[in-house]
Every structure is written in C-alpha cells, then in structure tokens.
C-alpha cells in the first residue's frame, strides 16, 4: 500500500484502487469538499505523474477518456482548487510522492491496463438527490428529473415562465462551463425537441454563471446527470456484428488471431504514448515493450 498525506488531501493506493480524500485546507475548493472521498479503480487510470517545483509540487492522475462522468460533463475545465485528480505536495514529501507514483505505474503495467478510452463509466458520479445554487438560479436533481428555479437576478425573459422541470429521459446532453475573463459560464441542458443556441442568459434550460465561488457546485449537478445519460462512446449494435440473413457464414474468416495481433500492436502504441508523456521511464518502457514483443 502507498499513502501520501498533505494539507490538500490524502491519497491512498491499495493495489486495486485509489482513495482520494480532500483535506480541510482553505485552498481546497468547494467542489472537492462536497464530492468527498473518491474511490478510483485502477482500470480507470491512464497514468500518474509528479510535477516538482522549488517549494511545492503536484501529483496528477490522468483518467481514461469516458471513465468519469464529472470529467465528461466539465470537459476538463475544472480549476486547480476543485480538480479532485490533483494533489499539492510539499517539497519535503517529494520522495513519498515519487514512491506513490512508482507503485501506481507498476500496478498499471502488471495489470496491463490500457490507456485508451472506455465504453462505460467506471466511476458512479455524485450521489443524488443533489441541489446547488449559483448565478441566476438553483438546480436540483433527484435522479429522475432536473428542476431549475430562478432568483431575482434572472433575466425576465427567462424567468417569466416560472420554474422548469426537465425529465431525465428528455435530456440529451449536459455541460458545465466556468466563467472565463469577461465571458460568463453556464450549466446547460440540451432537451430533445427544444434545441437552442440562445445565450445562457436567455436559455430557459441553462443556469448562467458569473465566476463566483459556488459556480463549481453546478458541475456536481452536471456530473450526476451525465452519469445517468447514455455513455457518449459509440457502440455497434449486436445486429450489425452479425452477417445478414442468408449470407454464407462459413465465408467469414475467424478474426481471433488477427484481433490478438492488433491488440498487441495497440499495446505497443499505448506504451510509446506513455513514455512520451513521461508516465513511463525508459527502463519501464523497455521492459514492457520486450514482454509485448515476445507475445508477438
């Protein structure tokens, strides 16, 4: 087991999963505090790294695309205080952090965890019911529907129709954007049959965000909804994988050997990417590459 304890939080790795617990330091963002402890399975990881500075470093986890509904809904736009996959590390704990990184990397290699995308969420998303207030409204999600209530700051053209209730089955997409510079952010729901390109200020299915402290809490609503929507990965229907009726099935070659060969080639490419990104050292890359080449 590997463990690192900092004011920013505590990370523990038991060989099969990482437990990320936010600290109580004032620099820890509201989203991380509300999210609480996260259990990240090893299979959801694409890599881990340590960035060293003169006084403070940073541990970073890189998750596989499509593994986490929070990252899917926020598009990787969470700032440093609210990103649960970053941990600030004091200089005198760099040695512990390096050991932590080595343990996780070795486990990824031994389990042959691919770095590519997944076709289903490996993290559950925030628990419901859930409610957050920020910007021009309050969003509440109970697992089946989203309710949007407006406040006195809401544009009259949007608030005139009153509170909105969106059934989960009618929501086709959800996204959260932070306010950047002079551009406001939003929590936006795309609703079947009511698509619009109107600014969040006038869109009755959006909450406009102005860059205040509570804005990231709306990302929790987005993540909880995203976790219950169909996964964005494109999947081929089972019927498409079968030959058409009346086709000569015997003429279709068995793909097992080719698939295995292709999988090993993909593994080589993934290892090369991990080396270029600094996730693997040259020695680790050489050992892993040799093991794959033997199987080829």
Tab-separated table of N, CA and C in Angstrom, residues 23-146:
chain	number	residue	atom	x	y	z
A	23	UNK	N	-8.564	17.453	1.726
A	23	UNK	CA	-8.142	17.983	3.013
A	23	UNK	C	-9.052	19.111	3.474
A	24	UNK	N	-8.693	19.704	4.620
A	24	UNK	CA	-9.508	20.787	5.177
A	24	UNK	C	-8.846	22.151	4.994
A	25	UNK	N	-7.790	22.187	4.211
A	25	UNK	CA	-7.093	23.443	3.976
A	25	UNK	C	-8.018	24.428	3.259
A	26	UNK	N	-7.829	25.715	3.541
A	26	UNK	CA	-8.716	26.726	2.943
A	26	UNK	C	-8.559	26.812	1.428
A	27	UNK	N	-7.480	26.283	0.897
A	27	UNK	CA	-7.274	26.318	-0.552
A	27	UNK	C	-8.008	25.199	-1.290
A	28	UNK	N	-8.608	24.260	-0.545
A	28	UNK	CA	-9.365	23.181	-1.179
A	28	UNK	C	-10.722	23.724	-1.620
A	29	UNK	N	-11.067	23.531	-2.891
A	29	UNK	CA	-12.289	24.098	-3.444
A	29	UNK	C	-13.564	23.457	-2.917
A	30	UNK	N	-14.675	24.185	-3.065
A	30	UNK	CA	-15.971	23.693	-2.597
A	30	UNK	C	-16.368	22.382	-3.265
A	31	UNK	N	-16.091	22.255	-4.556
A	31	UNK	CA	-16.490	21.040	-5.264
A	31	UNK	C	-15.815	19.815	-4.652
A	32	UNK	N	-14.528	19.909	-4.376
A	32	UNK	CA	-13.818	18.766	-3.786
A	32	UNK	C	-14.369	18.425	-2.413
A	33	UNK	N	-14.694	19.450	-1.640
A	33	UNK	CA	-15.241	19.207	-0.304
A	33	UNK	C	-16.607	18.541	-0.385
A	34	UNK	N	-17.458	19.009	-1.304
A	34	UNK	CA	-18.786	18.425	-1.452
A	34	UNK	C	-18.724	17.021	-2.047
A	35	UNK	N	-17.782	16.801	-2.934
A	35	UNK	CA	-17.637	15.491	-3.572
A	35	UNK	C	-17.206	14.444	-2.558
A	36	UNK	N	-16.384	14.863	-1.589
A	36	UNK	CA	-15.934	13.937	-0.553
A	36	UNK	C	-14.920	12.934	-1.077
A	37	UNK	N	-14.829	11.789	-0.405
A	37	UNK	CA	-13.844	10.780	-0.791
A	37	UNK	C	-14.246	10.109	-2.103
A	38	UNK	N	-13.259	9.973	-2.986
A	38	UNK	CA	-13.464	9.311	-4.272
A	38	UNK	C	-12.701	7.996	-4.297
A	39	UNK	N	-13.343	6.958	-4.792
A	39	UNK	CA	-12.671	5.672	-4.999
A	39	UNK	C	-12.489	5.494	-6.502
A	40	UNK	N	-11.243	5.514	-6.962
A	40	UNK	CA	-10.939	5.415	-8.390
A	40	UNK	C	-10.324	4.052	-8.680
A	41	UNK	N	-11.022	3.173	-9.397
A	41	UNK	CA	-10.451	1.860	-9.705
A	41	UNK	C	-9.224	1.989	-10.597
A	42	UNK	N	-8.292	1.072	-10.429
A	42	UNK	CA	-7.065	1.111	-11.224
A	42	UNK	C	-7.376	1.108	-12.716
A	43	UNK	N	-8.400	0.376	-13.120
A	43	UNK	CA	-8.752	0.279	-14.532
A	43	UNK	C	-9.212	1.574	-15.151
A	44	UNK	N	-9.515	2.596	-14.310
A	44	UNK	CA	-9.956	3.889	-14.836
A	44	UNK	C	-8.787	4.818	-15.125
A	45	UNK	N	-7.574	4.412	-14.716
A	45	UNK	CA	-6.411	5.289	-14.846
A	45	UNK	C	-5.689	5.106	-16.168
A	46	UNK	N	-5.242	6.233	-16.724
A	46	UNK	CA	-4.371	6.201	-17.899
A	46	UNK	C	-2.932	6.504	-17.502
A	47	UNK	N	-2.727	7.144	-16.355
A	47	UNK	CA	-1.366	7.459	-15.918
A	47	UNK	C	-1.359	8.321	-14.673
A	48	UNK	N	-0.164	8.526	-14.128
A	48	UNK	CA	0.042	9.354	-12.949
A	48	UNK	C	1.401	10.026	-13.078
A	49	UNK	N	1.532	11.237	-12.581
A	49	UNK	CA	2.802	11.945	-12.699
A	49	UNK	C	3.004	12.861	-11.504
A	50	UNK	N	4.261	13.229	-11.275
A	50	UNK	CA	4.626	14.186	-10.235
A	50	UNK	C	5.355	15.346	-10.891
A	51	UNK	N	4.836	16.545	-10.693
A	51	UNK	CA	5.490	17.753	-11.201
A	51	UNK	C	6.139	18.458	-10.014
A	52	UNK	N	7.465	18.545	-10.019
A	52	UNK	CA	8.191	19.124	-8.897
A	52	UNK	C	8.492	20.601	-9.124
A	53	UNK	N	8.243	21.391	-8.090
A	53	UNK	CA	8.612	22.791	-8.098
A	53	UNK	C	9.654	23.030	-7.017
A	54	UNK	N	10.061	24.285	-6.828
A	54	UNK	CA	11.072	24.590	-5.822
A	54	UNK	C	10.543	24.361	-4.403
A	55	UNK	N	9.310	24.774	-4.168
A	55	UNK	CA	8.731	24.631	-2.834
A	55	UNK	C	7.549	23.669	-2.802
A	56	UNK	N	6.804	23.638	-3.891
A	56	UNK	CA	5.597	22.809	-3.944
A	56	UNK	C	5.548	22.058	-5.264
A	57	UNK	N	5.121	20.818	-5.199
A	57	UNK	CA	4.926	20.020	-6.403
A	57	UNK	C	3.465	19.647	-6.550
A	58	UNK	N	3.178	18.831	-7.544
A	58	UNK	CA	1.789	18.452	-7.762
A	58	UNK	C	1.709	17.034	-8.317
A	59	UNK	N	0.923	16.210	-7.647
A	59	UNK	CA	0.592	14.885	-8.155
A	59	UNK	C	-0.627	15.016	-9.057
A	60	UNK	N	-0.581	14.369	-10.206
A	60	UNK	CA	-1.713	14.417	-11.126
A	60	UNK	C	-2.083	13.011	-11.576
A	61	UNK	N	-3.368	12.730	-11.543
A	61	UNK	CA	-3.884	11.494	-12.116
A	61	UNK	C	-4.486	11.822	-13.474
A	62	UNK	N	-4.241	10.964	-14.435
A	62	UNK	CA	-4.866	11.107	-15.752
A	62	UNK	C	-5.791	9.926	-15.957
A	63	UNK	N	-7.090	10.195	-16.084
A	63	UNK	CA	-8.060	9.129	-16.251
A	63	UNK	C	-8.288	8.824	-17.725
A	64	UNK	N	-8.705	7.607	-17.993
A	64	UNK	CA	-9.008	7.221	-19.367
A	64	UNK	C	-10.256	7.972	-19.835
A	65	UNK	N	-10.267	8.351	-21.098
A	65	UNK	CA	-11.399	9.074	-21.652
A	65	UNK	C	-12.687	8.274	-21.460
A	66	UNK	N	-13.703	8.947	-20.942
A	66	UNK	CA	-15.001	8.298	-20.769
A	66	UNK	C	-15.158	7.541	-19.470
A	67	UNK	N	-14.146	7.567	-18.584
A	67	UNK	CA	-14.228	6.796	-17.346
A	67	UNK	C	-15.019	7.515	-16.262
A	68	UNK	N	-15.002	8.848	-16.281
A	68	UNK	CA	-15.585	9.623	-15.189
A	68	UNK	C	-16.627	10.606	-15.716
A	69	UNK	N	-17.874	10.524	-15.254
A	69	UNK	CA	-18.901	11.460	-15.733
A	69	UNK	C	-18.607	12.914	-15.359
A	70	UNK	N	-17.863	13.148	-14.269
A	70	UNK	CA	-17.514	14.516	-13.890
A	70	UNK	C	-16.621	15.151	-14.945
A	71	UNK	N	-15.592	14.437	-15.384
A	71	UNK	CA	-14.698	14.958	-16.418
A	71	UNK	C	-15.419	15.069	-17.755
A	72	UNK	N	-16.342	14.151	-18.018
A	72	UNK	CA	-17.087	14.185	-19.272
A	72	UNK	C	-17.975	15.435	-19.335
A	73	UNK	N	-18.633	15.754	-18.211
A	73	UNK	CA	-19.563	16.884	-18.189
A	73	UNK	C	-18.845	18.228	-18.159
A	74	UNK	N	-17.654	18.262	-17.561
A	74	UNK	CA	-16.937	19.535	-17.419
A	74	UNK	C	-15.870	19.727	-18.483
A	75	UNK	N	-15.610	18.705	-19.278
A	75	UNK	CA	-14.642	18.830	-20.359
A	75	UNK	C	-13.244	19.169	-19.886
A	76	UNK	N	-12.872	18.733	-18.679
A	76	UNK	CA	-11.534	19.008	-18.155
A	76	UNK	C	-11.307	20.463	-17.803
A	77	UNK	N	-12.369	21.238	-17.570
A	77	UNK	CA	-12.229	22.668	-17.315
A	77	UNK	C	-12.277	23.034	-15.842
A	78	UNK	N	-12.227	22.046	-14.963
A	78	UNK	CA	-12.214	22.341	-13.532
A	78	UNK	C	-10.889	22.998	-13.157
A	79	UNK	N	-10.958	24.062	-12.382
A	79	UNK	CA	-9.739	24.742	-11.946
A	79	UNK	C	-9.004	23.949	-10.877
A	80	UNK	N	-7.775	24.343	-10.617
A	80	UNK	CA	-6.906	23.629	-9.683
A	80	UNK	C	-7.521	23.384	-8.309
A	81	UNK	N	-8.178	24.373	-7.656
A	81	UNK	CA	-8.700	24.107	-6.308
A	81	UNK	C	-9.813	23.063	-6.283
A	82	UNK	N	-10.503	22.875	-7.421
A	82	UNK	CA	-11.660	21.986	-7.459
A	82	UNK	C	-11.408	20.667	-8.179
A	83	UNK	N	-10.261	20.513	-8.802
A	83	UNK	CA	-9.947	19.289	-9.528
A	83	UNK	C	-9.572	18.193	-8.534
A	84	UNK	N	-10.388	17.138	-8.395
A	84	UNK	CA	-10.085	16.089	-7.416
A	84	UNK	C	-8.902	15.213	-7.801
A	85	UNK	N	-8.420	15.344	-9.039
A	85	UNK	CA	-7.341	14.486	-9.515
A	85	UNK	C	-5.981	15.187	-9.482
A	86	UNK	N	-5.879	16.254	-8.686
A	86	UNK	CA	-4.612	16.922	-8.427
A	86	UNK	C	-4.388	16.991	-6.919
A	87	UNK	N	-3.143	16.863	-6.498
A	87	UNK	CA	-2.813	16.967	-5.080
A	87	UNK	C	-1.538	17.784	-4.925
A	88	UNK	N	-1.613	18.872	-4.168
A	88	UNK	CA	-0.449	19.709	-3.886
A	88	UNK	C	0.471	18.981	-2.916
A	89	UNK	N	1.775	18.946	-3.226
A	89	UNK	CA	2.751	18.193	-2.426
A	89	UNK	C	3.880	19.111	-1.981
A	90	UNK	N	4.145	19.127	-0.679
A	90	UNK	CA	5.257	19.911	-0.151
A	90	UNK	C	6.588	19.297	-0.573
A	91	UNK	N	7.623	20.144	-0.704
A	91	UNK	CA	8.919	19.690	-1.218
A	91	UNK	C	9.517	18.566	-0.375
A	92	UNK	N	9.304	18.606	0.938
A	92	UNK	CA	9.898	17.573	1.789
A	92	UNK	C	9.184	16.231	1.682
A	93	UNK	N	8.113	16.176	0.881
A	93	UNK	CA	7.391	14.914	0.678
A	93	UNK	C	7.516	14.415	-0.757
A	94	UNK	N	8.447	15.009	-1.511
A	94	UNK	CA	8.642	14.571	-2.891
A	94	UNK	C	9.028	13.093	-2.967
A	95	UNK	N	9.855	12.641	-2.023
A	95	UNK	CA	10.274	11.239	-2.027
A	95	UNK	C	9.086	10.301	-1.863
A	96	UNK	N	8.184	10.648	-0.956
A	96	UNK	CA	6.978	9.842	-0.752
A	96	UNK	C	6.112	9.866	-2.005
A	97	UNK	N	6.010	11.055	-2.622
A	97	UNK	CA	5.209	11.182	-3.837
A	97	UNK	C	5.792	10.337	-4.979
A	98	UNK	N	7.105	10.313	-5.097
A	98	UNK	CA	7.752	9.504	-6.139
A	98	UNK	C	7.487	8.020	-5.922
A	99	UNK	N	7.534	7.594	-4.666
A	99	UNK	CA	7.226	6.192	-4.350
A	99	UNK	C	5.778	5.881	-4.722
A	100	UNK	N	4.877	6.822	-4.417
A	100	UNK	CA	3.457	6.641	-4.743
A	100	UNK	C	3.287	6.468	-6.256
A	101	UNK	N	3.951	7.342	-7.027
A	101	UNK	CA	3.866	7.269	-8.491
A	101	UNK	C	4.390	5.927	-8.994
A	102	UNK	N	5.516	5.484	-8.459
A	102	UNK	CA	6.093	4.203	-8.889
A	102	UNK	C	5.148	3.035	-8.618
A	103	UNK	N	4.500	3.055	-7.449
A	103	UNK	CA	3.586	1.970	-7.095
A	103	UNK	C	2.400	1.911	-8.060
A	104	UNK	N	1.836	3.055	-8.381
A	104	UNK	CA	0.689	3.086	-9.294
A	104	UNK	C	1.111	2.678	-10.699
A	105	UNK	N	2.263	3.187	-11.166
A	105	UNK	CA	2.733	2.844	-12.512
A	105	UNK	C	3.021	1.350	-12.632
A	106	UNK	N	3.640	0.777	-11.608
A	106	UNK	CA	3.939	-0.655	-11.645
A	106	UNK	C	2.658	-1.478	-11.701
A	107	UNK	N	1.649	-1.050	-10.954
A	107	UNK	CA	0.373	-1.763	-10.966
A	107	UNK	C	-0.294	-1.669	-12.341
A	108	UNK	N	-0.195	-0.498	-12.977
A	108	UNK	CA	-0.760	-0.340	-14.317
A	108	UNK	C	-0.071	-1.268	-15.312
A	109	UNK	N	1.240	-1.400	-15.173
A	109	UNK	CA	1.989	-2.286	-16.062
A	109	UNK	C	1.656	-3.755	-15.814
A	110	UNK	N	1.631	-4.148	-14.552
A	110	UNK	CA	1.371	-5.550	-14.220
A	110	UNK	C	-0.031	-5.972	-14.633
A	111	UNK	N	-0.993	-5.089	-14.463
A	111	UNK	CA	-2.377	-5.402	-14.831
A	111	UNK	C	-2.649	-5.136	-16.306
A	112	UNK	N	-1.641	-4.594	-17.006
A	112	UNK	CA	-1.774	-4.289	-18.432
A	112	UNK	C	-3.019	-3.445	-18.707
A	113	UNK	N	-3.175	-2.411	-17.903
A	113	UNK	CA	-4.313	-1.506	-18.077
A	113	UNK	C	-4.057	-0.633	-19.301
A	114	UNK	N	-4.924	-0.668	-20.301
A	114	UNK	CA	-4.715	0.163	-21.485
A	114	UNK	C	-4.964	1.633	-21.169
A	115	UNK	N	-4.345	2.508	-21.933
A	115	UNK	CA	-4.510	3.947	-21.715
A	115	UNK	C	-5.637	4.526	-22.550
A	116	UNK	N	-6.228	3.715	-23.420
A	116	UNK	CA	-7.260	4.202	-24.324
A	116	UNK	C	-8.599	4.441	-23.651
A	117	UNK	N	-9.572	4.948	-24.405
A	117	UNK	CA	-10.890	5.271	-23.859
A	117	UNK	C	-11.680	4.033	-23.461
A	118	UNK	N	-12.695	4.241	-22.634
A	118	UNK	CA	-13.577	3.155	-22.206
A	118	UNK	C	-14.966	3.394	-22.784
A	119	UNK	N	-15.787	2.349	-22.810
A	119	UNK	CA	-17.132	2.484	-23.377
A	119	UNK	C	-18.215	2.483	-22.310
A	120	UNK	N	-17.814	2.712	-21.062
A	120	UNK	CA	-18.783	2.800	-19.969
A	120	UNK	C	-18.139	3.476	-18.778
A	121	UNK	N	-18.927	4.179	-17.985
A	121	UNK	CA	-18.373	4.895	-16.835
A	121	UNK	C	-17.848	3.917	-15.783
A	122	UNK	N	-16.661	4.218	-15.255
A	122	UNK	CA	-16.045	3.398	-14.221
A	122	UNK	C	-16.149	4.049	-12.849
A	123	UNK	N	-16.664	5.286	-12.810
A	123	UNK	CA	-16.966	5.969	-11.563
A	123	UNK	C	-18.455	6.323	-11.577
A	124	UNK	N	-19.109	6.308	-10.413
A	124	UNK	CA	-20.562	6.446	-10.380
A	124	UNK	C	-21.089	7.861	-10.511
A	125	UNK	N	-20.273	8.866	-10.279
A	125	UNK	CA	-20.780	10.230	-10.262
A	125	UNK	C	-21.331	10.577	-8.889
A	126	UNK	N	-21.632	11.847	-8.639
A	126	UNK	CA	-22.122	12.282	-7.327
A	126	UNK	C	-23.449	11.621	-6.961
A	127	UNK	N	-23.639	11.408	-5.659
A	127	UNK	CA	-24.884	10.814	-5.176
A	127	UNK	C	-26.026	11.817	-5.275
A	128	UNK	N	-27.234	11.310	-5.454
A	128	UNK	CA	-28.439	12.154	-5.504
A	128	UNK	C	-29.339	11.773	-4.331
A	129	UNK	N	-30.269	12.664	-3.919
A	129	UNK	CA	-30.600	13.959	-4.505
A	129	UNK	C	-29.506	14.992	-4.263
A	130	UNK	N	-29.499	15.992	-5.127
A	130	UNK	CA	-28.429	16.981	-5.121
A	130	UNK	C	-29.000	18.330	-5.528
A	131	UNK	N	-28.547	19.392	-4.845
A	131	UNK	CA	-29.031	20.726	-5.176
A	131	UNK	C	-27.887	21.722	-5.054
A	132	UNK	N	-27.871	22.709	-5.947
A	132	UNK	CA	-26.828	23.737	-5.921
A	132	UNK	C	-27.410	25.061	-6.402
A	133	UNK	N	-26.965	26.139	-5.770
A	133	UNK	CA	-27.404	27.483	-6.148
A	133	UNK	C	-26.202	28.320	-6.540
A	134	UNK	N	-26.286	28.939	-7.685
A	134	UNK	CA	-25.213	29.812	-8.169
A	134	UNK	C	-25.753	30.609	-9.348
A	135	UNK	N	-25.109	31.740	-9.633
A	135	UNK	CA	-25.529	32.534	-10.783
A	135	UNK	C	-26.970	32.975	-10.680
A	136	UNK	N	-27.739	32.717	-11.737
A	136	UNK	CA	-29.123	33.199	-11.761
A	136	UNK	C	-30.153	32.135	-11.397
A	137	UNK	N	-29.718	31.025	-10.784
A	137	UNK	CA	-30.713	30.011	-10.444
A	137	UNK	C	-30.233	28.927	-9.498
A	138	UNK	N	-31.153	28.012	-9.205
A	138	UNK	CA	-30.876	26.836	-8.380
A	138	UNK	C	-31.237	25.598	-9.177
A	139	UNK	N	-30.349	24.628	-9.226
A	139	UNK	CA	-30.596	23.374	-9.935
A	139	UNK	C	-30.698	22.243	-8.918
A	140	UNK	N	-31.724	21.421	-9.063
A	140	UNK	CA	-31.954	20.289	-8.167
A	140	UNK	C	-32.160	19.040	-9.007
A	141	UNK	N	-31.499	17.958	-8.635
A	141	UNK	CA	-31.615	16.701	-9.393
A	141	UNK	C	-31.870	15.558	-8.417
A	142	UNK	N	-32.940	14.803	-8.666
A	142	UNK	CA	-33.307	13.696	-7.776
A	142	UNK	C	-33.051	12.327	-8.392
A	143	UNK	N	-32.399	12.305	-9.537
A	143	UNK	CA	-32.137	11.043	-10.216
A	143	UNK	C	-33.097	10.768	-11.354
A	144	UNK	N	-34.242	11.464	-11.367
A	144	UNK	CA	-35.239	11.260	-12.408
A	144	UNK	C	-35.567	12.537	-13.172
A	145	UNK	N	-35.398	13.678	-12.535
A	145	UNK	CA	-35.692	14.940	-13.213
A	145	UNK	C	-34.853	16.064	-12.626
A	146	UNK	N	-34.660	17.102	-13.426
A	146	UNK	CA	-33.927	18.301	-13.006
A	146	UNK	C	-34.936	19.441	-12.853
